[in-house]
Amino acid sequence: MFNSTIRVWGVCLVLLLAGQACTNLDEKTYDVIPTDQFGSTAAQQAALIGPLYSGLADYYGNSTNLNAVTDEQIVPTRGGDWKDGDNWKRLYTHTWDPTTDNGQFNGPWTWCYNNITSINQQLGSITDEGVKAELRALRAFFHYKAMDMFGNVIIADQVGTTAPAQKNRTEVFTWIEKELLEVYPKLSSTVGGAYYGRFNRQVVNMILAKMYLNAQVYTGTARWADAVTRCDSIIKSGKFSLTADLLDNFKVQNQNSPEIILATPFDNSKKGGFNIQMATLHYKHQLTYNLPAAPWNGFATVTEFYNSFTAQDLRKKMWIVGQQYDATGKAMDDDGVPMVITPEVPAFEMAAGPAGRLAGARSQKYEIQKNNTTNDQSNDFVVYRLGDVYLMRGEANFRLGKVADALADFNIIRKRAGVPDYTAAQLTLDEILAERGRELAWEYHRRQDLIRFGQFTKAWRFKPASEAYRTLFPIPKDQISLNPNLKQNPGYN
C-alpha cells in the first residue's frame, strides 16, 4: 500500500540512559521513491506481488462451508445451535436455493473474481517475465476454482471490462490450460524458501493434473494420460517426499513439511483466519486445550465416513471420539453426563441436551494449538500435497488399465497408513474413492471427487438422491444483477 512516496524512515529510539531521552522527533527521510517509479526493478516488482497472495489465504474460508455438501462433513442442528435458518441442512441435502442461499455462493464467486481483478490491475505494471508468469498462473488458478464450482463463468483477462461475456465450461478449461502452459517455462523451479506459498512449476503441474483428472466432467473428454504426465513431473522432480506420519503435514508448525506443494501461511498473531478447531470442537474442549474461548460445537464427520476407517488405520487418529479430558487429565462431563464423543449422528436435527451436543466425531487433522491466546491458529492451510499426487496418478493409471502401476501408487499411501496393501482384485473405482476419502478427509477435494466418480447426486445418510444439475452451484443472483451477460445455470431458474 503506497501513498505519494515510499519512504525508509530514520527511527528515533526512546532511550532513558543517564537521564537523557531523544526528544527531537523531526522526520528524517533517508530515501524517497516516487510511487510512479516504484516497480522499475525486478526486486521491487517481486515485492508488489505479496499483497496479491493474501487473497489465496481465503481458500480455507471459502471452502470449509461448502464442504458441507459432501458425505464427509455434517453440520447438524443441536437443539437451537447451528439451526441458522436451515442453511446447513439445505447444503447437506442438496436443496440449496439460489435466492435464499445466495450468500453461500456469492462469497466464493467474489473471492475468485475480486482476486482476479486485483491481479489484472497489477499485471500492466509488471515487466519482469518471471513475476508476470507467476501472476498469470495465480490468475488462472482463481479461474479454475470458479470453473469447478460454477461451470460457465467469465474469463477476466483484461482491466476495465464492465460486463464481460460468459463462456461455457470447455472454453474456460481451454483458456486456463493455455495460460498455464504458456507461463510454465518462465516460472521458477525453486520449491520452499522464498517460494513457499507461491506459484512455481510444480504448483502449475498440480493444477493441470487436477484439471486433466476431471477433464471428462469439465469438457466431456477424458485426459487420464495427461494427468499421469503431470503427476510424473511432480514425483520425479525429487523436490517432495512423504512425511513419516500423515498428520505431520498439519502440525501447528507445518511450514517445513517436505510433502507440501502449496500452502497458504497463517499465524495466530500476524495472519489470522484459520480456525477450524473452533468450528468442530465441543464447547468444553476449551478446558482440554486451554483455549481463550469456548469452541462452537458444530462441524462433525458423517457416521459412515468415520466407519470407513479400520481400527488399524493410523489415519483414524485425525478424529476425536470417546471420553474427553481436561488439560489436567480429569474426565469431563456435559451437564452431568460423561463427555463421550460418539461417531453416531442419529438425526440431522437433534434435541437440545448432551446427546445432541456429543454426537459426531470431530476433526483434529490439523493439530489443535494448545494454550493459544486467540481463536486463530498458526497451522498453514495445505492446498496441495504429494500424497494426493500418488492417489491421482494411481487413479488415472487404473482408468487407463494399468493396474500394476496403480497398485504401486496406492500401496505407497497405504503403507504409511499402516493398512494392508491392496491386491489387484481389491482395487476398484469404489475403493479408490474410499481411499481418497480416508487420505484427504477435510482437505476440500471431496465434492470434486464425488462428482468425478458419479456419486455426488446419490443418496447418503439424511440426504436423498439429488438432481444432476446440483453438481454445479448456482451463479449468484447478485452477480447476475451486476452483469446482464450472465445466465443462470440450468435447473436454478
Short mmCIF file of C-alpha atoms in Angstrom, two decimals:
data_model
loop_
_atom_site.label_atom_id
_atom_site.label_comp_id
_atom_site.label_asym_id
_atom_site.label_seq_id
_atom_site.Cartn_x
_atom_site.Cartn_y
_atom_site.Cartn_z
CA MET A 1 0.00 0.00 0.00
CA PHE A 2 1.56 3.24 -1.14
CA ASN A 3 1.00 6.95 -0.62
CA SER A 4 2.66 9.62 -2.78
CA THR A 5 6.10 8.29 -1.88
CA ILE A 6 7.65 5.15 -0.47
CA ARG A 7 9.99 6.03 2.37
CA VAL A 8 12.66 4.49 4.51
CA TRP A 9 12.37 6.28 7.82
CA GLY A 10 15.02 7.17 10.33
CA VAL A 11 13.55 5.99 13.61
CA CYS A 12 14.41 7.69 16.88
CA LEU A 13 14.60 5.13 19.67
CA VAL A 14 13.46 6.34 23.07
CA LEU A 15 16.32 5.81 25.49
CA LEU A 16 16.32 6.55 29.17
CA LEU A 17 20.04 6.45 29.71
CA ALA A 18 21.81 8.78 32.13
CA GLY A 19 18.61 10.78 32.49
CA GLN A 20 18.57 11.68 28.79
CA ALA A 21 15.95 10.86 26.16
CA CYS A 22 15.64 11.54 22.49
CA THR A 23 13.20 14.42 22.13
CA ASN A 24 13.95 15.58 18.56
CA LEU A 25 11.07 14.00 16.64
CA ASP A 26 11.75 15.76 13.34
CA GLU A 27 11.23 13.38 10.43
CA LYS A 28 14.49 12.47 8.68
CA THR A 29 13.95 10.84 5.31
CA TYR A 30 16.87 8.75 4.08
CA ASP A 31 15.31 7.51 0.86
CA VAL A 32 12.30 8.51 -1.22
CA ILE A 33 10.94 6.54 -4.18
CA PRO A 34 8.07 8.23 -6.03
CA THR A 35 5.13 5.90 -6.49
CA ASP A 36 5.25 6.08 -10.26
CA GLN A 37 8.86 4.90 -10.15
CA PHE A 38 8.44 2.04 -7.71
CA GLY A 39 8.36 -1.30 -9.51
CA SER A 40 11.05 -0.46 -12.01
CA THR A 41 13.38 -3.21 -10.78
CA ALA A 42 12.84 -6.97 -10.59
CA ALA A 43 13.18 -6.91 -6.79
CA GLN A 44 10.58 -4.16 -6.45
CA GLN A 45 8.19 -5.97 -8.79
CA ALA A 46 8.57 -9.15 -6.77
CA ALA A 47 7.66 -7.15 -3.65
CA LEU A 48 4.48 -5.92 -5.31
CA ILE A 49 3.04 -9.42 -5.65
CA GLY A 50 2.98 -10.14 -1.91
CA PRO A 51 -0.42 -8.49 -1.29
CA LEU A 52 -1.88 -10.39 -4.25
CA TYR A 53 -1.18 -13.66 -2.49
CA SER A 54 -3.11 -12.58 0.59
CA GLY A 55 -6.32 -13.49 -1.22
CA LEU A 56 -5.12 -17.06 -1.59
CA ALA A 57 -5.34 -17.41 2.19
CA ASP A 58 -9.11 -17.15 1.85
CA TYR A 59 -9.11 -20.54 0.09
CA TYR A 60 -9.80 -22.06 3.50
CA GLY A 61 -12.68 -19.78 4.41
CA ASN A 62 -14.35 -20.14 1.01
CA SER A 63 -14.04 -23.93 1.01
CA THR A 64 -14.88 -25.02 4.54
CA ASN A 65 -18.59 -24.15 4.48
CA LEU A 66 -19.19 -25.62 1.03
CA ASN A 67 -17.60 -28.89 2.15
CA ALA A 68 -20.93 -29.42 3.92
CA VAL A 69 -22.40 -30.54 0.57
CA THR A 70 -20.36 -33.78 0.78
CA ASP A 71 -20.62 -37.10 2.59
CA GLU A 72 -17.60 -36.37 4.79
CA GLN A 73 -18.81 -33.33 6.72
CA ILE A 74 -22.06 -32.61 8.50
CA VAL A 75 -23.21 -29.58 10.50
CA PRO A 76 -26.21 -30.97 12.36
CA THR A 77 -28.69 -28.90 14.35
CA ARG A 78 -28.06 -29.42 18.07
CA GLY A 79 -31.15 -28.06 19.75
CA GLY A 80 -31.19 -24.43 18.69
CA ASP A 81 -27.47 -24.41 17.90
CA TRP A 82 -26.49 -24.33 14.22
CA LYS A 83 -30.12 -24.03 13.10
CA ASP A 84 -29.17 -20.91 11.10
CA GLY A 85 -32.36 -20.88 9.06
CA ASP A 86 -31.70 -24.47 7.95
CA ASN A 87 -28.97 -23.33 5.55
CA TRP A 88 -26.64 -26.15 6.70
CA LYS A 89 -29.41 -28.67 6.15
CA ARG A 90 -30.08 -27.34 2.64
CA LEU A 91 -26.39 -27.60 1.78
CA TYR A 92 -26.11 -31.13 3.09
CA THR A 93 -29.30 -32.39 1.45
CA HIS A 94 -28.60 -30.58 -1.84
CA THR A 95 -31.74 -28.49 -1.60
CA TRP A 96 -29.98 -25.13 -1.58
CA ASP A 97 -31.91 -22.28 -3.14
CA PRO A 98 -30.25 -19.64 -5.37
CA THR A 99 -32.17 -16.84 -3.63
CA THR A 100 -32.26 -17.94 -0.01
CA ASP A 101 -28.67 -19.19 -0.10
CA ASN A 102 -27.27 -16.52 -2.40
CA GLY A 103 -24.67 -15.50 0.20
CA GLN A 104 -23.23 -19.02 0.41
CA PHE A 105 -22.28 -18.83 -3.27
CA ASN A 106 -21.67 -15.12 -3.72
CA GLY A 107 -18.74 -15.34 -1.26
CA PRO A 108 -16.74 -17.91 -3.29
CA TRP A 109 -17.60 -16.15 -6.57
CA THR A 110 -16.38 -12.77 -5.34
CA TRP A 111 -13.32 -14.43 -3.78
CA CYS A 112 -12.33 -15.67 -7.22
CA TYR A 113 -13.12 -12.56 -9.23
CA ASN A 114 -12.00 -9.90 -6.75
CA ASN A 115 -8.60 -11.58 -6.70
CA ILE A 116 -8.57 -11.85 -10.49
CA THR A 117 -9.34 -8.13 -10.73
CA SER A 118 -6.53 -7.23 -8.33
CA ILE A 119 -4.08 -9.30 -10.37
CA ASN A 120 -5.20 -7.70 -13.63
CA GLN A 121 -4.71 -4.24 -12.19
CA GLN A 122 -1.14 -5.07 -11.22
CA LEU A 123 -0.13 -7.04 -14.31
CA GLY A 124 0.10 -3.96 -16.51
CA SER A 125 2.93 -2.51 -14.43
CA ILE A 126 4.97 -5.73 -14.34
CA THR A 127 7.80 -6.08 -16.85
CA ASP A 128 9.78 -8.89 -15.23
CA GLU A 129 8.78 -12.02 -17.16
CA GLY A 130 9.10 -14.37 -14.16
CA VAL A 131 6.89 -12.24 -11.95
CA LYS A 132 4.36 -11.78 -14.73
CA ALA A 133 4.23 -15.53 -15.31
CA GLU A 134 3.64 -16.11 -11.61
CA LEU A 135 0.73 -13.68 -11.54
CA ARG A 136 -0.83 -15.19 -14.67
CA ALA A 137 -0.62 -18.63 -13.06
CA LEU A 138 -2.27 -17.31 -9.90
CA ARG A 139 -4.99 -15.69 -12.02
CA ALA A 140 -5.53 -18.98 -13.87
CA PHE A 141 -5.92 -20.77 -10.53
CA PHE A 142 -8.78 -18.49 -9.49
CA HIS A 143 -10.44 -19.08 -12.88
CA TYR A 144 -10.02 -22.83 -12.32
CA LYS A 145 -11.77 -22.63 -8.94
CA ALA A 146 -14.62 -20.59 -10.45
CA MET A 147 -14.99 -23.07 -13.31
CA ASP A 148 -15.00 -26.02 -10.92
CA MET A 149 -17.73 -24.55 -8.72
CA PHE A 150 -19.93 -22.70 -11.21
CA GLY A 151 -19.18 -24.18 -14.65
CA ASN A 152 -19.99 -21.49 -17.20
CA VAL A 153 -18.13 -18.44 -15.95
CA ILE A 154 -16.27 -15.33 -17.05
CA ILE A 155 -12.75 -15.20 -18.47
CA ALA A 156 -11.48 -11.98 -16.93
CA ASP A 157 -8.09 -11.35 -18.50
CA GLN A 158 -8.39 -7.60 -19.06
CA VAL A 159 -8.90 -4.48 -16.98
CA GLY A 160 -11.96 -2.31 -17.48
CA THR A 161 -14.49 -4.70 -18.99
CA THR A 162 -17.60 -3.90 -17.00
CA ALA A 163 -19.83 -6.74 -18.29
CA PRO A 164 -17.61 -9.49 -19.69
CA ALA A 165 -19.14 -12.33 -21.65
CA GLN A 166 -19.96 -15.65 -20.05
CA LYS A 167 -18.09 -18.64 -21.50
CA ASN A 168 -19.01 -22.28 -21.43
CA ARG A 169 -17.00 -24.64 -19.26
CA THR A 170 -15.00 -26.11 -22.14
CA GLU A 171 -13.94 -22.65 -23.31
CA VAL A 172 -12.83 -21.71 -19.80
CA PHE A 173 -10.95 -25.01 -19.42
CA THR A 174 -9.14 -24.42 -22.71
CA TRP A 175 -8.18 -20.86 -21.76
CA ILE A 176 -6.85 -21.90 -18.33
CA GLU A 177 -4.83 -24.75 -19.84
CA LYS A 178 -3.34 -22.41 -22.47
CA GLU A 179 -2.42 -19.82 -19.82
CA LEU A 180 -0.70 -22.37 -17.60
CA LEU A 181 1.22 -24.00 -20.43
CA GLU A 182 2.40 -20.61 -21.71
CA VAL A 183 3.74 -19.41 -18.38
CA TYR A 184 5.19 -22.75 -17.26
CA PRO A 185 8.70 -22.31 -18.80
CA LYS A 186 9.02 -18.85 -17.25
CA LEU A 187 8.18 -19.96 -13.72
CA SER A 188 10.73 -20.76 -11.05
CA SER A 189 11.54 -24.40 -10.34
CA THR A 190 12.53 -23.46 -6.79
CA VAL A 191 10.50 -25.11 -4.03
CA GLY A 192 10.30 -23.78 -0.49
CA GLY A 193 12.26 -20.89 0.98
CA ALA A 194 11.27 -17.68 -0.78
CA TYR A 195 8.84 -19.70 -2.92
CA TYR A 196 6.91 -21.23 -0.05
CA GLY A 197 3.26 -20.40 -0.62
CA ARG A 198 3.95 -19.09 -4.13
CA PHE A 199 3.25 -20.42 -7.59
CA ASN A 200 6.11 -22.26 -9.25
CA ARG A 201 6.32 -25.01 -11.88
CA GLN A 202 5.24 -27.76 -9.51
CA VAL A 203 2.15 -25.87 -8.39
CA VAL A 204 1.18 -25.45 -12.04
CA ASN A 205 1.80 -29.15 -12.62
CA MET A 206 -0.61 -29.84 -9.76
CA ILE A 207 -3.35 -27.59 -11.14
CA LEU A 208 -3.01 -29.16 -14.58
CA ALA A 209 -3.10 -32.65 -13.07
CA LYS A 210 -6.33 -31.75 -11.25
CA MET A 211 -7.82 -30.33 -14.43
CA TYR A 212 -6.89 -33.37 -16.52
CA LEU A 213 -8.15 -35.78 -13.85
CA ASN A 214 -11.54 -34.04 -14.01
CA ALA A 215 -11.48 -33.21 -17.73
CA GLN A 216 -14.28 -35.63 -18.57
CA VAL A 217 -16.53 -33.76 -16.14
CA TYR A 218 -15.43 -30.34 -17.36
CA THR A 219 -15.31 -30.93 -21.14
CA GLY A 220 -16.72 -34.39 -21.87
CA THR A 221 -13.30 -35.69 -22.96
CA ALA A 222 -11.12 -37.81 -20.66
CA ARG A 223 -7.47 -36.79 -20.21
CA TRP A 224 -6.16 -39.59 -17.96
CA ALA A 225 -2.78 -39.90 -19.69
CA ASP A 226 -2.18 -36.16 -19.38
CA ALA A 227 -2.97 -36.39 -15.66
CA VAL A 228 -0.34 -39.14 -15.32
CA THR A 229 2.23 -37.00 -17.14
CA ARG A 230 1.76 -34.05 -14.79
CA CYS A 231 1.83 -36.26 -11.70
CA ASP A 232 5.01 -37.86 -13.02
CA SER A 233 6.58 -34.41 -13.32
CA ILE A 234 5.91 -33.68 -9.66
CA ILE A 235 7.00 -37.06 -8.31
CA LYS A 236 10.09 -37.40 -10.49
CA SER A 237 11.24 -33.86 -9.72
CA GLY A 238 12.51 -35.23 -6.39
CA LYS A 239 11.53 -32.00 -4.70
CA PHE A 240 8.93 -33.55 -2.39
CA SER A 241 8.70 -36.59 -0.13
CA LEU A 242 6.04 -38.16 2.04
CA THR A 243 6.17 -37.43 5.75
CA ALA A 244 6.50 -40.40 8.09
CA ASP A 245 3.09 -39.65 9.61
CA LEU A 246 0.27 -38.15 7.57
CA LEU A 247 -0.62 -35.76 10.40
CA ASP A 248 2.88 -34.24 10.36
CA ASN A 249 1.62 -32.21 7.38
CA PHE A 250 -0.94 -30.47 9.58
CA LYS A 251 1.02 -29.60 12.71
CA VAL A 252 0.89 -26.10 14.14
CA GLN A 253 4.34 -25.52 12.68
CA ASN A 254 3.94 -27.36 9.37
CA GLN A 255 5.76 -24.94 7.10
CA ASN A 256 8.76 -27.26 6.72
CA SER A 257 6.80 -30.33 5.64
CA PRO A 258 8.57 -31.95 2.65
CA GLU A 259 5.19 -33.13 1.34
CA ILE A 260 3.50 -29.75 0.88
CA ILE A 261 3.33 -28.49 -2.71
CA LEU A 262 1.21 -25.42 -1.96
CA ALA A 263 0.06 -24.00 1.37
CA THR A 264 -1.35 -20.68 2.49
CA PRO A 265 0.53 -19.35 5.53
CA PHE A 266 -1.31 -18.47 8.73
CA ASP A 267 -0.09 -17.15 12.07
CA ASN A 268 -2.21 -16.68 15.18
CA SER A 269 -0.87 -13.17 15.73
CA LYS A 270 0.26 -11.96 12.29
CA LYS A 271 -2.13 -13.59 9.83
CA GLY A 272 -5.38 -14.80 11.33
CA GLY A 273 -8.31 -16.56 9.75
CA PHE A 274 -7.58 -20.25 10.26
CA ASN A 275 -9.92 -21.51 12.98
CA ILE A 276 -11.21 -24.96 12.02
CA GLN A 277 -10.81 -26.05 15.65
CA MET A 278 -13.45 -23.53 16.74
CA ALA A 279 -15.97 -24.89 14.25
CA THR A 280 -15.55 -28.57 15.17
CA LEU A 281 -14.66 -28.83 18.87
CA HIS A 282 -17.21 -29.22 21.70
CA TYR A 283 -17.69 -26.18 23.95
CA LYS A 284 -15.88 -27.81 26.86
CA HIS A 285 -12.81 -28.63 24.77
CA GLN A 286 -11.75 -25.16 25.83
CA LEU A 287 -10.60 -26.87 29.03
CA THR A 288 -8.78 -29.64 27.16
CA TYR A 289 -6.58 -27.34 25.13
CA ASN A 290 -6.61 -24.22 27.33
CA LEU A 291 -8.23 -22.10 24.65
CA PRO A 292 -9.16 -18.43 25.14
CA ALA A 293 -12.82 -19.05 24.27
CA ALA A 294 -15.28 -21.92 24.06
CA PRO A 295 -15.43 -23.57 20.62
CA TRP A 296 -18.70 -23.60 18.68
CA ASN A 297 -19.54 -27.34 18.64
CA GLY A 298 -20.59 -27.55 15.01
CA PHE A 299 -18.79 -29.49 12.30
CA ALA A 300 -18.55 -33.27 12.59
CA THR A 301 -17.98 -36.12 10.19
CA VAL A 302 -20.71 -38.35 8.82
CA THR A 303 -21.04 -41.66 10.67
CA GLU A 304 -20.48 -43.86 7.62
CA PHE A 305 -17.45 -41.81 6.62
CA TYR A 306 -15.89 -42.31 10.05
CA ASN A 307 -16.68 -46.02 9.89
CA SER A 308 -14.78 -46.35 6.59
CA PHE A 309 -11.54 -46.23 8.64
CA THR A 310 -10.48 -49.61 10.02
CA ALA A 311 -9.22 -49.85 13.58
CA GLN A 312 -5.63 -50.32 12.39
CA ASP A 313 -5.69 -47.32 10.06
CA LEU A 314 -3.28 -44.78 11.55
CA ARG A 315 -5.21 -42.02 9.81
CA LYS A 316 -8.10 -42.65 12.19
CA LYS A 317 -6.15 -40.52 14.69
CA MET A 318 -7.49 -37.48 12.86
CA TRP A 319 -10.85 -37.96 14.61
CA ILE A 320 -11.81 -37.14 18.20
CA VAL A 321 -14.10 -39.73 19.78
CA GLY A 322 -14.59 -41.28 23.23
CA GLN A 323 -14.28 -39.88 26.75
CA GLN A 324 -12.84 -36.37 26.81
CA TYR A 325 -10.50 -34.94 29.44
CA ASP A 326 -9.41 -31.52 30.59
CA ALA A 327 -5.81 -30.33 30.48
CA THR A 328 -5.05 -31.97 33.84
CA GLY A 329 -6.31 -35.38 32.68
CA LYS A 330 -9.60 -35.21 34.57
CA ALA A 331 -12.58 -36.80 32.80
CA MET A 332 -15.13 -34.15 31.78
CA ASP A 333 -18.91 -34.28 31.69
CA ASP A 334 -21.58 -32.47 29.73
CA ASP A 335 -24.41 -31.40 32.02
CA GLY A 336 -23.76 -34.33 34.34
CA VAL A 337 -23.39 -36.87 31.52
CA PRO A 338 -19.87 -38.26 30.80
CA MET A 339 -18.44 -36.26 27.91
CA VAL A 340 -18.13 -39.12 25.44
CA ILE A 341 -17.96 -38.03 21.79
CA THR A 342 -19.78 -40.65 19.73
CA PRO A 343 -19.30 -41.30 15.99
CA GLU A 344 -23.05 -41.79 15.64
CA VAL A 345 -25.12 -38.83 14.43
CA PRO A 346 -28.65 -40.19 14.97
CA ALA A 347 -30.51 -37.41 13.13
CA PHE A 348 -29.75 -34.20 11.29
CA GLU A 349 -31.92 -32.24 13.73
CA MET A 350 -31.32 -33.31 17.31
CA ALA A 351 -32.96 -32.17 20.54
CA ALA A 352 -31.13 -29.92 22.97
CA GLY A 353 -29.03 -31.70 25.55
CA PRO A 354 -25.86 -33.76 25.91
CA ALA A 355 -26.87 -36.48 23.42
CA GLY A 356 -27.05 -33.98 20.56
CA ARG A 357 -24.06 -31.97 21.70
CA LEU A 358 -21.84 -35.07 21.85
CA ALA A 359 -22.88 -36.60 18.52
CA GLY A 360 -20.37 -36.93 15.69
CA ALA A 361 -16.62 -37.46 15.50
CA ARG A 362 -14.70 -34.15 15.48
CA SER A 363 -11.63 -33.35 13.42
CA GLN A 364 -8.13 -32.91 14.80
CA LYS A 365 -6.41 -33.46 11.47
CA TYR A 366 -4.96 -30.01 11.88
CA GLU A 367 -3.15 -30.10 15.22
CA ILE A 368 -5.03 -28.06 17.80
CA GLN A 369 -2.86 -25.28 19.17
CA LYS A 370 -2.75 -25.65 22.94
CA ASN A 371 -2.52 -22.63 25.25
CA ASN A 372 -3.40 -20.39 22.34
CA THR A 373 -4.08 -16.72 23.01
CA THR A 374 -6.51 -16.21 20.09
CA ASN A 375 -9.18 -18.17 18.24
CA ASP A 376 -6.88 -18.29 15.20
CA GLN A 377 -4.25 -20.98 14.79
CA SER A 378 -0.78 -20.92 13.23
CA ASN A 379 -1.08 -24.05 11.07
CA ASP A 380 -0.60 -23.26 7.40
CA PHE A 381 -3.53 -24.46 5.33
CA VAL A 382 -2.49 -27.20 2.91
CA VAL A 383 -3.89 -26.72 -0.59
CA TYR A 384 -1.87 -29.41 -2.40
CA ARG A 385 0.47 -32.15 -1.22
CA LEU A 386 2.36 -35.14 -2.56
CA GLY A 387 0.08 -37.79 -1.05
CA ASP A 388 -2.70 -36.60 -3.35
CA VAL A 389 -0.37 -36.81 -6.35
CA TYR A 390 0.22 -40.54 -5.77
CA LEU A 391 -3.52 -41.10 -5.46
CA MET A 392 -4.25 -39.11 -8.62
CA ARG A 393 -1.62 -40.93 -10.64
CA GLY A 394 -2.87 -44.25 -9.29
CA GLU A 395 -6.46 -43.47 -10.25
CA ALA A 396 -5.54 -42.23 -13.73
CA ASN A 397 -3.43 -45.33 -14.38
CA PHE A 398 -6.23 -47.57 -13.14
CA ARG A 399 -8.67 -45.93 -15.54
CA LEU A 400 -6.10 -46.50 -18.32
CA GLY A 401 -5.99 -50.20 -17.45
CA LYS A 402 -2.52 -50.06 -15.90
CA VAL A 403 -3.49 -51.84 -12.70
CA ALA A 404 0.05 -52.78 -11.61
CA ASP A 405 1.14 -49.14 -11.79
CA ALA A 406 -1.98 -48.07 -9.92
CA LEU A 407 -1.40 -50.62 -7.17
CA ALA A 408 2.14 -49.37 -6.64
CA ASP A 409 0.95 -45.83 -6.01
CA PHE A 410 -1.97 -46.70 -3.76
CA ASN A 411 0.11 -49.06 -1.69
CA ILE A 412 2.72 -46.37 -1.04
CA ILE A 413 -0.04 -44.40 0.69
CA ARG A 414 -1.47 -47.43 2.47
CA LYS A 415 1.90 -48.44 3.90
CA ARG A 416 2.16 -45.08 5.62
CA ALA A 417 -1.38 -45.54 6.94
CA GLY A 418 -0.44 -48.91 8.45
CA VAL A 419 -3.07 -50.85 6.48
CA PRO A 420 -2.54 -53.89 4.21
CA ASP A 421 -1.61 -53.44 0.57
CA TYR A 422 -4.35 -53.67 -2.00
CA THR A 423 -4.42 -56.66 -4.30
CA ALA A 424 -5.48 -56.33 -7.93
CA ALA A 425 -8.85 -57.89 -7.06
CA GLN A 426 -9.49 -55.35 -4.29
CA LEU A 427 -8.74 -52.25 -6.37
CA THR A 428 -12.00 -50.93 -7.80
CA LEU A 429 -13.29 -47.44 -8.54
CA ASP A 430 -15.43 -47.56 -5.41
CA GLU A 431 -12.39 -48.49 -3.33
CA ILE A 432 -10.28 -45.77 -4.94
CA LEU A 433 -12.91 -43.17 -3.98
CA ALA A 434 -12.99 -44.55 -0.43
CA GLU A 435 -9.20 -44.45 -0.13
CA ARG A 436 -9.10 -40.87 -1.37
CA GLY A 437 -11.66 -40.05 1.30
CA ARG A 438 -9.59 -41.58 4.09
CA GLU A 439 -6.35 -39.91 3.00
CA LEU A 440 -7.75 -36.50 2.07
CA ALA A 441 -10.57 -36.06 4.60
CA TRP A 442 -11.48 -32.41 5.19
CA GLU A 443 -8.87 -31.15 2.72
CA TYR A 444 -11.74 -29.96 0.49
CA HIS A 445 -11.29 -32.26 -2.51
CA ARG A 446 -14.33 -34.41 -1.72
CA ARG A 447 -17.00 -32.62 -3.77
CA GLN A 448 -14.83 -32.79 -6.86
CA ASP A 449 -14.08 -36.48 -6.22
CA LEU A 450 -17.72 -37.43 -5.67
CA ILE A 451 -18.72 -35.74 -8.92
CA ARG A 452 -15.94 -37.44 -10.89
CA PHE A 453 -16.95 -40.86 -9.55
CA GLY A 454 -20.66 -40.26 -10.23
CA GLN A 455 -21.56 -40.37 -6.52
CA PHE A 456 -22.37 -36.75 -5.72
CA THR A 457 -26.08 -36.90 -6.52
CA LYS A 458 -26.69 -40.31 -4.92
CA ALA A 459 -28.35 -40.71 -1.53
CA TRP A 460 -26.40 -40.95 1.71
CA ARG A 461 -27.29 -40.53 5.38
CA PHE A 462 -30.09 -37.93 5.75
CA LYS A 463 -29.66 -36.96 2.07
CA PRO A 464 -31.98 -38.21 -0.67
CA ALA A 465 -30.82 -38.59 -4.25
CA SER A 466 -30.39 -35.14 -5.77
CA GLU A 467 -30.78 -33.72 -9.26
CA ALA A 468 -27.91 -33.87 -11.75
CA TYR A 469 -27.77 -30.09 -12.06
CA ARG A 470 -26.64 -29.85 -8.41
CA THR A 471 -23.10 -30.78 -9.50
CA LEU A 472 -22.79 -27.07 -10.27
CA PHE A 473 -23.57 -24.31 -7.82
CA PRO A 474 -25.95 -21.54 -8.92
CA ILE A 475 -24.49 -18.37 -10.37
CA PRO A 476 -25.03 -15.86 -7.53
CA LYS A 477 -28.04 -13.64 -8.15
CA ASP A 478 -26.00 -10.63 -7.04
CA GLN A 479 -23.63 -11.24 -9.94
CA ILE A 480 -26.43 -11.74 -12.48
CA SER A 481 -27.84 -8.38 -11.39
CA LEU A 482 -24.46 -6.73 -11.96
CA ASN A 483 -23.71 -8.40 -15.29
CA PRO A 484 -26.58 -8.86 -17.77
CA ASN A 485 -24.39 -11.24 -19.81
CA LEU A 486 -24.53 -13.85 -17.06
CA LYS A 487 -27.14 -16.57 -17.41
CA GLN A 488 -28.16 -18.83 -14.55
CA ASN A 489 -27.06 -22.47 -14.59
CA PRO A 490 -29.80 -24.85 -15.76
CA GLY A 491 -32.11 -26.09 -13.02
CA TYR A 492 -31.89 -22.94 -10.91
CA ASN A 493 -34.21 -20.72 -12.91
#
